[in-house]
Amino acid sequence: SHPGLLSHQDRSVLALPLTPLGRIYLMGGGHVSLALSRILDLLVLPYQVADDREAFCNPQRFPHAQALFVTPFPRLGSVLSGPLAPRKKDAVCIMTRGHLADADALRFFLNTPVGYIGVMGSRSKRDHVFSLLKAEGFDHAEDRITTPIGLPICAQTPGEIAVSIAGQLIRWRAEPT
């Protein structure tokens, strides 16, 4: 995380984080990602958004994102490299519009040390993606992937699902590594 100016008792103070925060990668810029970004803003958790559609990944939709990547999901490795490459203290929430894009994002993130991989989707979508990955040699993908993403709170709406995901991210960050 970065130092920042905060207002405290009518004074500006410089806030320095004592421990660096991990980044949260939001794969897909749809309704749940949008709702989750608002909660992450409230929690002051840094996030980046990627989508292959500019209409779903732009500064008007995600004004507080650290970075926005309009890219086809099979090309994630070309944009999330170097200092942007996922680290163990980072998390990814995969919420694309379809199982093929989910699988592309998973192929990339499973080859990184990213500490949390959450995937949204139905049981049939999940089973299809896992069988694809297993056929490609990702034998232990299921061990690293949390799906369905979020805490089991009977969430239905994008906002409720976002709350359940944010809760799971908070719990994951608090767990000792």
Coordinates of N, CA, C and O in Angstrom, one line a residue, residues 10-175:
D10 N -9.5 17.9 11.8 CA -9.3 19.1 11.0 C -7.8 19.3 10.7 O -7.4 20.5 10.4
R11 N -7.0 18.3 10.7 CA -5.6 18.4 10.3 C -5.3 17.3 9.3 O -5.9 16.3 9.3
S12 N -4.4 17.6 8.4 CA -4.0 16.6 7.4 C -2.8 15.9 8.1 O -1.9 16.5 8.6
V13 N -2.9 14.6 8.0 CA -1.8 13.7 8.6 C -1.4 12.8 7.5 O -2.2 12.3 6.7
L14 N -0.1 12.4 7.5 CA 0.4 11.4 6.6 C 0.3 10.0 7.3 O 0.8 9.8 8.4
A15 N -0.4 9.1 6.6 CA -0.6 7.8 7.0 C 0.4 6.8 6.3 O 0.4 6.8 5.1
L16 N 1.2 6.1 7.1 CA 2.2 5.2 6.5 C 1.7 3.8 6.9 O 1.7 3.4 8.1
P17 N 1.5 2.9 5.9 CA 1.1 1.5 6.2 C 2.3 0.8 6.8 O 3.4 1.0 6.4
L18 N 2.0 0.0 7.9 CA 3.1 -0.7 8.5 C 3.4 -2.1 7.8 O 4.5 -2.5 7.8
T19 N 2.4 -2.6 7.2 CA 2.6 -3.8 6.4 C 2.1 -3.6 5.0 O 1.0 -3.1 4.8
P20 N 2.8 -4.0 4.0 CA 2.3 -3.8 2.6 C 1.1 -4.7 2.4 O 1.1 -5.8 2.7
L21 N 0.1 -4.1 1.7 CA -1.1 -4.9 1.4 C -0.9 -5.6 0.1 O -0.2 -5.1 -0.8
G22 N -1.5 -6.7 0.0 CA -1.5 -7.4 -1.3 C -2.5 -6.8 -2.2 O -3.4 -6.1 -1.7
R23 N -2.4 -7.0 -3.5 CA -3.3 -6.5 -4.4 C -4.4 -7.5 -4.6 O -4.2 -8.7 -4.4
I24 N -5.5 -7.0 -5.1 CA -6.7 -7.9 -5.4 C -6.9 -7.7 -6.9 O -7.1 -6.6 -7.4
Y25 N -6.8 -8.8 -7.7 CA -7.1 -8.7 -9.1 C -8.6 -9.1 -9.3 O -9.0 -10.2 -8.9
L26 N -9.3 -8.3 -10.0 CA -10.7 -8.6 -10.3 C -10.7 -8.9 -11.8 O -10.5 -8.1 -12.7
M27 N -11.0 -10.2 -12.1 CA -11.0 -10.6 -13.5 C -12.5 -10.6 -14.0 O -13.3 -11.4 -13.6
G28 N -12.8 -9.6 -14.8 CA -14.2 -9.4 -15.3 C -14.7 -8.1 -14.6 O -14.4 -7.9 -13.4
G29 N -15.3 -7.3 -15.4 CA -15.8 -6.0 -14.9 C -17.3 -5.9 -14.8 O -17.9 -4.9 -14.9
G30 N -18.0 -7.1 -14.6 CA -19.4 -7.1 -14.6 C -20.0 -6.6 -13.3 O -19.4 -5.9 -12.5
H31 N -21.3 -6.9 -13.0 CA -22.1 -6.4 -11.9 C -21.4 -6.7 -10.6 O -21.4 -5.9 -9.7
V32 N -21.0 -8.0 -10.4 CA -20.4 -8.4 -9.1 C -19.1 -7.7 -8.9 O -18.8 -7.2 -7.8
S33 N -18.3 -7.6 -9.9 CA -17.0 -6.9 -9.8 C -17.2 -5.4 -9.4 O -16.5 -4.9 -8.6
L34 N -18.2 -4.8 -10.1 CA -18.5 -3.4 -9.8 C -18.9 -3.2 -8.3 O -18.4 -2.4 -7.6
A35 N -19.8 -4.1 -7.8 CA -20.2 -4.0 -6.4 C -19.1 -4.3 -5.5 O -18.9 -3.6 -4.5
L36 N -18.2 -5.3 -5.8 CA -17.1 -5.6 -5.0 C -16.1 -4.5 -5.0 O -15.5 -4.2 -3.9
S37 N -15.9 -3.8 -6.1 CA -14.9 -2.7 -6.1 C -15.4 -1.6 -5.1 O -14.5 -0.9 -4.5
R38 N -16.7 -1.3 -5.0 CA -17.2 -0.3 -4.1 C -16.9 -0.7 -2.6 O -16.5 0.1 -1.8
I39 N -17.0 -2.0 -2.3 CA -16.7 -2.4 -1.0 C -15.2 -2.4 -0.7 O -14.7 -1.9 0.3
L40 N -14.4 -2.7 -1.7 CA -12.9 -2.7 -1.6 C -12.5 -1.2 -1.4 O -11.5 -0.9 -0.6
D41 N -13.2 -0.3 -2.1 CA -12.9 1.2 -1.9 C -13.1 1.5 -0.4 O -12.3 2.2 0.2
L42 N -14.2 1.1 0.1 CA -14.6 1.4 1.5 C -13.6 0.8 2.5 O -13.2 1.4 3.5
L43 N -13.1 -0.4 2.2 CA -12.1 -1.1 3.0 C -10.7 -0.6 2.8 O -9.7 -1.1 3.4
V44 N -10.5 0.3 1.8 CA -9.2 0.8 1.4 C -8.2 -0.4 1.0 O -7.1 -0.4 1.5
L45 N -8.8 -1.3 0.2 CA -8.0 -2.4 -0.3 C -7.7 -2.2 -1.8 O -8.6 -2.0 -2.5
P46 N -6.4 -2.2 -2.1 CA -6.1 -1.9 -3.5 C -6.5 -3.1 -4.5 O -6.3 -4.2 -4.2
Y47 N -7.0 -2.7 -5.6 CA -7.4 -3.7 -6.6 C -7.2 -3.2 -8.0 O -7.0 -2.0 -8.3
Q48 N -7.1 -4.2 -8.9 CA -6.9 -3.9 -10.3 C -8.0 -4.7 -11.1 O -8.4 -5.8 -10.6
V49 N -8.4 -4.2 -12.2 CA -9.5 -4.9 -13.0 C -9.0 -5.2 -14.4 O -8.4 -4.4 -15.0
A50 N -9.4 -6.4 -14.8 CA -9.1 -6.8 -16.2 C -10.4 -7.3 -16.8 O -11.2 -8.0 -16.2
D51 N -10.6 -6.9 -18.1 CA -11.8 -7.4 -18.8 C -11.4 -7.3 -20.3 O -10.6 -6.4 -20.6
D52 N -12.0 -8.1 -21.2 CA -11.7 -8.0 -22.6 C -12.6 -7.0 -23.3 O -12.5 -6.8 -24.5
R53 N -13.5 -6.3 -22.5 CA -14.4 -5.3 -23.1 C -14.2 -4.0 -22.4 O -14.3 -3.8 -21.2
E54 N -13.8 -3.0 -23.2 CA -13.6 -1.7 -22.7 C -14.8 -1.1 -22.0 O -14.6 -0.4 -21.0
A55 N -16.0 -1.4 -22.4 CA -17.2 -0.9 -21.8 C -17.3 -1.4 -20.3 O -18.0 -0.7 -19.5
F56 N -16.7 -2.5 -20.0 CA -16.7 -3.0 -18.6 C -15.4 -2.8 -17.8 O -15.3 -3.3 -16.7
C57 N -14.5 -2.1 -18.4 CA -13.2 -1.9 -17.8 C -12.6 -0.5 -18.2 O -11.8 -0.4 -19.1
N58 N -13.1 0.5 -17.5 CA -12.7 1.9 -17.8 C -12.7 2.7 -16.5 O -13.3 2.3 -15.5
P59 N -12.1 3.9 -16.6 CA -12.0 4.7 -15.4 C -13.4 5.3 -14.9 O -13.5 5.6 -13.7
Q60 N -14.3 5.4 -15.7 CA -15.7 5.8 -15.3 C -16.3 4.7 -14.5 O -17.0 5.0 -13.5
R61 N -16.1 3.5 -14.9 CA -16.8 2.4 -14.1 C -16.0 2.0 -12.9 O -16.6 1.7 -11.8
F62 N -14.7 2.1 -12.9 CA -13.8 1.8 -11.8 C -12.9 2.9 -11.5 O -11.7 2.8 -11.7
P63 N -13.4 4.1 -11.0 CA -12.5 5.3 -10.8 C -11.4 5.1 -9.8 O -10.4 5.8 -9.8
H64 N -11.5 4.1 -8.8 CA -10.5 4.0 -7.8 C -9.6 2.8 -8.0 O -8.7 2.5 -7.1
A65 N -9.7 2.1 -9.1 CA -8.8 1.0 -9.4 C -7.4 1.4 -9.5 O -7.1 2.5 -10.1
Q66 N -6.4 0.7 -9.0 CA -5.0 0.9 -9.2 C -4.6 0.9 -10.6 O -3.8 1.6 -11.1
A67 N -5.2 -0.1 -11.3 CA -4.9 -0.2 -12.8 C -6.1 -0.9 -13.4 O -6.8 -1.7 -12.8
L68 N -6.2 -0.6 -14.7 CA -7.3 -1.2 -15.5 C -6.6 -1.9 -16.8 O -5.7 -1.2 -17.4
F69 N -7.0 -3.1 -17.1 CA -6.4 -3.8 -18.2 C -7.5 -4.3 -19.1 O -8.2 -5.2 -18.8
V70 N -7.5 -3.7 -20.3 CA -8.5 -4.2 -21.3 C -7.6 -5.1 -22.2 O -6.8 -4.6 -23.0
T71 N -7.8 -6.4 -22.0 CA -7.0 -7.4 -22.7 C -7.8 -8.7 -22.9 O -8.6 -9.0 -22.0
P72 N -7.5 -9.4 -23.9 CA -8.1 -10.8 -24.0 C -7.5 -11.6 -22.8 O -6.3 -11.5 -22.5
F73 N -8.3 -12.4 -22.2 CA -7.8 -13.2 -21.0 C -6.6 -14.1 -21.4 O -5.8 -14.3 -20.5
P74 N -6.5 -14.7 -22.6 CA -5.3 -15.5 -22.9 C -4.1 -14.7 -22.9 O -3.0 -15.3 -22.8
R75 N -4.1 -13.4 -22.9 CA -2.9 -12.5 -22.9 C -2.6 -11.9 -21.6 O -1.8 -11.0 -21.5
L76 N -3.2 -12.4 -20.5 CA -3.0 -11.8 -19.2 C -1.5 -11.8 -18.8 O -1.0 -10.8 -18.2
G77 N -0.7 -12.8 -19.2 CA 0.7 -12.9 -18.9 C 1.5 -11.7 -19.5 O 2.5 -11.4 -18.9
S78 N 1.0 -11.2 -20.6 CA 1.8 -10.1 -21.2 C 1.5 -8.7 -20.5 O 2.4 -7.8 -20.6
V79 N 0.4 -8.6 -19.8 CA 0.2 -7.3 -19.1 C 0.5 -7.5 -17.6 O 0.9 -6.5 -16.9
L80 N 0.3 -8.6 -17.0 CA 0.5 -8.8 -15.5 C 1.9 -9.5 -15.4 O 2.0 -10.6 -14.9
S81 N 2.9 -8.7 -15.7 CA 4.3 -9.2 -15.6 C 5.1 -8.2 -14.9 O 4.7 -7.1 -14.7
G82 N 6.4 -8.5 -14.6 CA 7.3 -7.6 -13.9 C 6.7 -7.2 -12.6 O 6.2 -8.0 -11.8
P83 N 6.6 -5.9 -12.3 CA 6.1 -5.4 -11.0 C 4.6 -5.6 -10.8 O 4.1 -5.6 -9.7
L84 N 3.9 -5.9 -11.9 CA 2.5 -6.2 -11.8 C 2.2 -7.7 -11.7 O 1.0 -8.0 -11.5
A85 N 3.2 -8.5 -11.7 CA 3.0 -10.0 -11.6 C 2.4 -10.3 -10.2 O 2.8 -9.8 -9.2
P86 N 1.5 -11.3 -10.2 CA 0.9 -11.7 -8.9 C 1.9 -12.3 -8.0 O 2.8 -13.0 -8.4
R87 N 1.7 -12.0 -6.7 CA 2.6 -12.5 -5.6 C 1.8 -13.3 -4.6 O 0.6 -13.3 -4.7
K88 N 2.5 -14.0 -3.7 CA 1.8 -14.8 -2.7 C 0.8 -14.0 -1.9 O -0.3 -14.5 -1.5
K89 N 1.1 -12.8 -1.6 CA 0.2 -12.0 -0.8 C -1.0 -11.4 -1.5 O -1.8 -10.6 -1.0
D90 N -1.1 -11.6 -2.8 CA -2.1 -11.1 -3.7 C -3.3 -12.1 -3.8 O -3.1 -13.3 -3.5
A91 N -4.4 -11.6 -4.2 CA -5.6 -12.5 -4.4 C -6.2 -12.2 -5.8 O -6.1 -11.1 -6.3
V92 N -6.9 -13.2 -6.3 CA -7.6 -13.0 -7.6 C -9.0 -13.5 -7.4 O -9.3 -14.5 -6.9
C93 N -10.0 -12.7 -7.9 CA -11.4 -13.0 -8.0 C -11.8 -13.1 -9.4 O -11.8 -12.1 -10.2
I94 N -12.0 -14.3 -9.9 CA -12.3 -14.6 -11.3 C -13.8 -14.6 -11.5 O -14.5 -15.5 -11.0
M95 N -14.3 -13.6 -12.2 CA -15.8 -13.4 -12.4 C -16.0 -12.9 -13.8 O -16.7 -11.9 -14.0
T96 N -15.5 -13.7 -14.8 CA -15.7 -13.3 -16.1 C -17.1 -13.6 -16.6 O -17.9 -14.2 -15.9
R97 N -17.4 -13.4 -17.9 CA -18.7 -13.6 -18.4 C -18.9 -15.1 -18.9 O -20.0 -15.4 -19.3
G98 N -17.9 -15.9 -18.8 CA -18.1 -17.2 -19.4 C -17.0 -18.2 -18.9 O -15.9 -17.8 -18.5
H99 N -17.2 -19.5 -19.1 CA -16.3 -20.5 -18.6 C -15.0 -20.5 -19.4 O -13.9 -20.8 -18.9
L100 N -15.0 -20.0 -20.7 CA -13.7 -20.0 -21.4 C -12.8 -18.9 -20.9 O -11.6 -19.2 -20.8
A101 N -13.3 -17.8 -20.6 CA -12.5 -16.7 -20.1 C -12.0 -17.0 -18.7 O -10.9 -16.7 -18.3
D102 N -12.9 -17.7 -17.9 CA -12.5 -18.2 -16.6 C -11.3 -19.1 -16.7 O -10.3 -19.0 -15.9
A103 N -11.4 -20.0 -17.6 CA -10.3 -21.0 -17.8 C -9.0 -20.3 -18.2 O -7.9 -20.7 -17.7
D104 N -9.1 -19.3 -19.1 CA -7.9 -18.6 -19.5 C -7.3 -17.9 -18.3 O -6.1 -17.9 -18.2
A105 N -8.1 -17.2 -17.5 CA -7.6 -16.5 -16.3 C -7.0 -17.5 -15.4 O -5.9 -17.3 -14.8
L106 N -7.6 -18.7 -15.2 CA -7.1 -19.7 -14.3 C -5.8 -20.3 -14.8 O -4.9 -20.5 -14.0
R107 N -5.6 -20.5 -16.1 CA -4.4 -21.0 -16.6 C -3.2 -20.0 -16.2 O -2.2 -20.5 -15.8
F108 N -3.5 -18.7 -16.3 CA -2.5 -17.8 -16.0 C -2.2 -17.8 -14.5 O -1.0 -18.0 -14.1
F109 N -3.2 -17.6 -13.7 CA -3.0 -17.5 -12.2 C -2.5 -18.7 -11.6 O -1.7 -18.7 -10.6
L110 N -2.8 -19.9 -12.1 CA -2.3 -21.2 -11.5 C -0.8 -21.3 -11.7 O -0.2 -22.1 -11.0
N111 N -0.3 -20.6 -12.6 CA 1.2 -20.6 -12.9 C 1.9 -19.4 -12.2 O 3.0 -19.1 -12.5
T112 N 1.2 -18.8 -11.2 CA 1.8 -17.8 -10.4 C 1.8 -18.2 -8.9 O 1.0 -19.1 -8.6
P113 N 2.5 -17.5 -8.1 CA 2.4 -17.8 -6.6 C 1.2 -17.1 -5.9 O 1.1 -17.2 -4.7
V114 N 0.2 -16.5 -6.7 CA -0.9 -15.8 -6.0 C -1.5 -16.7 -4.9 O -1.6 -17.9 -5.0
G115 N -1.8 -16.0 -3.8 CA -2.2 -16.7 -2.6 C -3.6 -17.2 -2.5 O -4.0 -18.1 -1.8
Y116 N -4.5 -16.5 -3.2 CA -5.9 -16.8 -3.1 C -6.5 -16.7 -4.6 O -6.3 -15.7 -5.3
I117 N -7.2 -17.8 -5.0 CA -7.8 -17.8 -6.3 C -9.3 -18.2 -6.0 O -9.6 -19.3 -5.6
G118 N -10.2 -17.2 -6.2 CA -11.6 -17.5 -6.1 C -12.3 -17.4 -7.4 O -12.0 -16.5 -8.2
V119 N -13.2 -18.3 -7.7 CA -13.9 -18.3 -9.0 C -15.4 -18.4 -8.7 O -15.9 -19.2 -7.9
M120 N -16.2 -17.5 -9.4 CA -17.6 -17.4 -9.3 C -18.2 -18.3 -10.4 O -17.7 -18.3 -11.5
G121 N -19.3 -18.9 -10.1 CA -20.0 -19.7 -11.1 C -20.8 -20.8 -10.6 O -20.7 -21.2 -9.4
S122 N -21.6 -21.3 -11.5 CA -22.4 -22.5 -11.1 C -21.6 -23.7 -11.0 O -20.5 -23.8 -11.5
R123 N -22.2 -24.8 -10.4 CA -21.5 -26.0 -10.3 C -21.2 -26.6 -11.7 O -20.1 -27.1 -11.9
S124 N -22.1 -26.5 -12.7 CA -21.8 -27.1 -14.0 C -20.6 -26.3 -14.7 O -19.8 -26.9 -15.3
K125 N -20.6 -25.0 -14.5 CA -19.5 -24.2 -15.0 C -18.2 -24.6 -14.4 O -17.2 -24.8 -15.0
R126 N -18.2 -24.7 -13.1 CA -17.0 -25.1 -12.3 C -16.5 -26.5 -12.8 O -15.3 -26.7 -13.0
D127 N -17.5 -27.5 -12.9 CA -17.1 -28.8 -13.3 C -16.5 -28.8 -14.7 O -15.5 -29.5 -15.0
H128 N -17.0 -28.0 -15.6 CA -16.5 -27.9 -17.0 C -15.1 -27.4 -17.0 O -14.2 -27.9 -17.6
V129 N -14.9 -26.3 -16.2 CA -13.6 -25.6 -16.2 C -12.6 -26.6 -15.5 O -11.4 -26.7 -16.0
F130 N -12.9 -27.3 -14.4 CA -12.0 -28.2 -13.8 C -11.6 -29.3 -14.7 O -10.5 -29.8 -14.8
S131 N -12.6 -29.8 -15.5 CA -12.3 -31.0 -16.4 C -11.3 -30.5 -17.5 O -10.4 -31.2 -18.0
L132 N -11.6 -29.2 -18.0 CA -10.7 -28.6 -19.0 C -9.2 -28.5 -18.5 O -8.3 -29.0 -19.1
L133 N -9.1 -28.0 -17.3 CA -7.8 -27.8 -16.7 C -7.1 -29.1 -16.4 O -5.9 -29.3 -16.6
K134 N -7.8 -30.1 -15.9 CA -7.3 -31.4 -15.6 C -6.7 -32.0 -16.9 O -5.6 -32.6 -16.9
A135 N -7.5 -31.9 -18.0 CA -7.0 -32.5 -19.3 C -5.8 -31.8 -19.8 O -5.0 -32.4 -20.6
E136 N -5.5 -30.6 -19.3 CA -4.3 -29.8 -19.8 C -3.2 -30.0 -18.8 O -2.1 -29.4 -18.9
G137 N -3.3 -30.9 -17.8 CA -2.2 -31.1 -16.9 C -2.2 -30.4 -15.6 O -1.3 -30.5 -14.8
F138 N -3.3 -29.6 -15.3 CA -3.4 -28.9 -14.0 C -4.0 -29.8 -13.0 O -5.2 -29.7 -12.7
D139 N -3.3 -30.8 -12.6 CA -3.8 -31.9 -11.8 C -4.3 -31.4 -10.4 O -5.2 -32.0 -9.8
H140 N -3.7 -30.4 -9.8 CA -4.0 -30.0 -8.5 C -4.7 -28.6 -8.4 O -4.6 -27.9 -7.4
A141 N -5.3 -28.2 -9.5 CA -6.0 -26.9 -9.6 C -7.0 -26.8 -8.5 O -7.1 -25.7 -7.9
E142 N -7.8 -27.8 -8.3 CA -8.9 -27.8 -7.3 C -8.3 -27.5 -5.9 O -9.1 -26.9 -5.1
D143 N -7.1 -27.8 -5.6 CA -6.5 -27.6 -4.3 C -6.3 -26.1 -4.0 O -6.2 -25.6 -2.9
R144 N -6.1 -25.3 -5.1 CA -5.7 -23.9 -5.0 C -6.9 -23.0 -5.2 O -6.8 -21.8 -4.9
I145 N -8.0 -23.5 -5.7 CA -9.1 -22.7 -6.1 C -10.3 -22.8 -5.1 O -10.7 -23.8 -4.7
T146 N -10.8 -21.6 -4.7 CA -12.0 -21.5 -3.9 C -13.2 -21.2 -4.8 O -13.2 -20.2 -5.5
T147 N -14.1 -22.2 -4.8 CA -15.3 -22.0 -5.6 C -16.4 -22.9 -5.0 O -16.1 -24.0 -4.6
P148 N -17.6 -22.4 -4.8 CA -17.9 -21.0 -5.2 C -17.2 -20.0 -4.3 O -16.9 -20.2 -3.1
I149 N -17.0 -18.8 -4.9 CA -16.3 -17.7 -4.2 C -17.2 -17.1 -3.2 O -18.4 -17.1 -3.4
G150 N -16.6 -16.6 -2.1 CA -17.4 -15.9 -1.1 C -17.9 -16.8 0.1 O -17.8 -18.1 0.0
L151 N -18.2 -16.2 1.2 CA -18.7 -16.9 2.4 C -20.1 -17.4 2.1 O -20.9 -16.7 1.4
P152 N -20.5 -18.5 2.7 CA -21.9 -19.0 2.5 C -22.9 -18.3 3.3 O -23.2 -18.7 4.4
I153 N -23.4 -17.2 2.7 CA -24.4 -16.3 3.5 C -25.7 -16.3 2.7 O -26.5 -15.3 2.9
C154 N -25.9 -17.2 1.8 CA -27.2 -17.2 1.0 C -27.3 -16.0 0.1 O -28.4 -15.4 -0.1
A155 N -26.2 -15.4 -0.4 CA -26.2 -14.2 -1.2 C -26.9 -14.5 -2.5 O -26.7 -15.6 -3.1
Q156 N -27.6 -13.5 -3.0 CA -28.4 -13.6 -4.2 C -28.0 -12.5 -5.2 O -27.8 -12.7 -6.4
T157 N -28.1 -11.3 -4.7 CA -27.9 -10.1 -5.6 C -26.4 -9.8 -5.8 O -25.5 -10.3 -5.0
P158 N -26.0 -9.1 -6.8 CA -24.6 -8.7 -7.0 C -24.0 -8.1 -5.7 O -22.9 -8.4 -5.3
G159 N -24.7 -7.2 -5.0 CA -24.2 -6.6 -3.8 C -24.0 -7.6 -2.7 O -23.0 -7.5 -2.0
E160 N -25.0 -8.5 -2.5 CA -24.8 -9.5 -1.5 C -23.6 -10.5 -1.8 O -22.9 -10.8 -0.9
I161 N -23.5 -10.8 -3.1 CA -22.4 -11.7 -3.4 C -21.1 -11.0 -3.2 O -20.1 -11.6 -2.7
A162 N -21.0 -9.7 -3.5 CA -19.8 -8.9 -3.2 C -19.5 -8.8 -1.8 O -18.3 -8.9 -1.4
V163 N -20.5 -8.7 -0.9 CA -20.2 -8.7 0.5 C -19.7 -10.0 1.0 O -18.7 -10.1 1.8
S164 N -20.2 -11.1 0.4 CA -19.7 -12.5 0.8 C -18.2 -12.6 0.4 O -17.4 -13.2 1.1
I165 N -17.9 -12.1 -0.8 CA -16.5 -12.2 -1.3 C -15.6 -11.4 -0.5 O -14.5 -11.8 -0.1
A166 N -16.0 -10.1 -0.2 CA -15.2 -9.2 0.6 C -14.9 -9.9 2.0 O -13.8 -9.8 2.5
G167 N -16.0 -10.5 2.6 CA -15.8 -11.2 3.9 C -14.8 -12.3 3.8 O -13.9 -12.5 4.7
Q168 N -14.8 -13.1 2.7 CA -13.9 -14.1 2.5 C -12.4 -13.6 2.3 O -11.5 -14.2 2.9
L169 N -12.3 -12.5 1.6 CA -11.0 -11.9 1.4 C -10.4 -11.4 2.7 O -9.2 -11.5 3.0
I170 N -11.3 -10.8 3.6 CA -10.8 -10.3 4.9 C -10.3 -11.5 5.7 O -9.3 -11.4 6.3
R171 N -11.1 -12.5 5.7 CA -10.7 -13.7 6.5 C -9.4 -14.3 6.0 O -8.5 -14.7 6.7
W172 N -9.3 -14.4 4.6 CA -8.1 -15.0 4.0 C -6.8 -14.1 4.4 O -5.8 -14.6 4.8
R173 N -7.0 -12.8 4.4 CA -5.8 -11.9 4.7 C -5.5 -12.0 6.2 O -4.3 -11.8 6.5
A174 N -6.4 -12.3 7.0 CA -6.2 -12.4 8.5 C -5.5 -13.7 8.9 O -5.0 -13.8 10.0
E175 N -5.7 -14.7 8.0 CA -5.1 -16.0 8.4 C -3.6 -16.0 8.4 O -3.0 -15.4 7.5

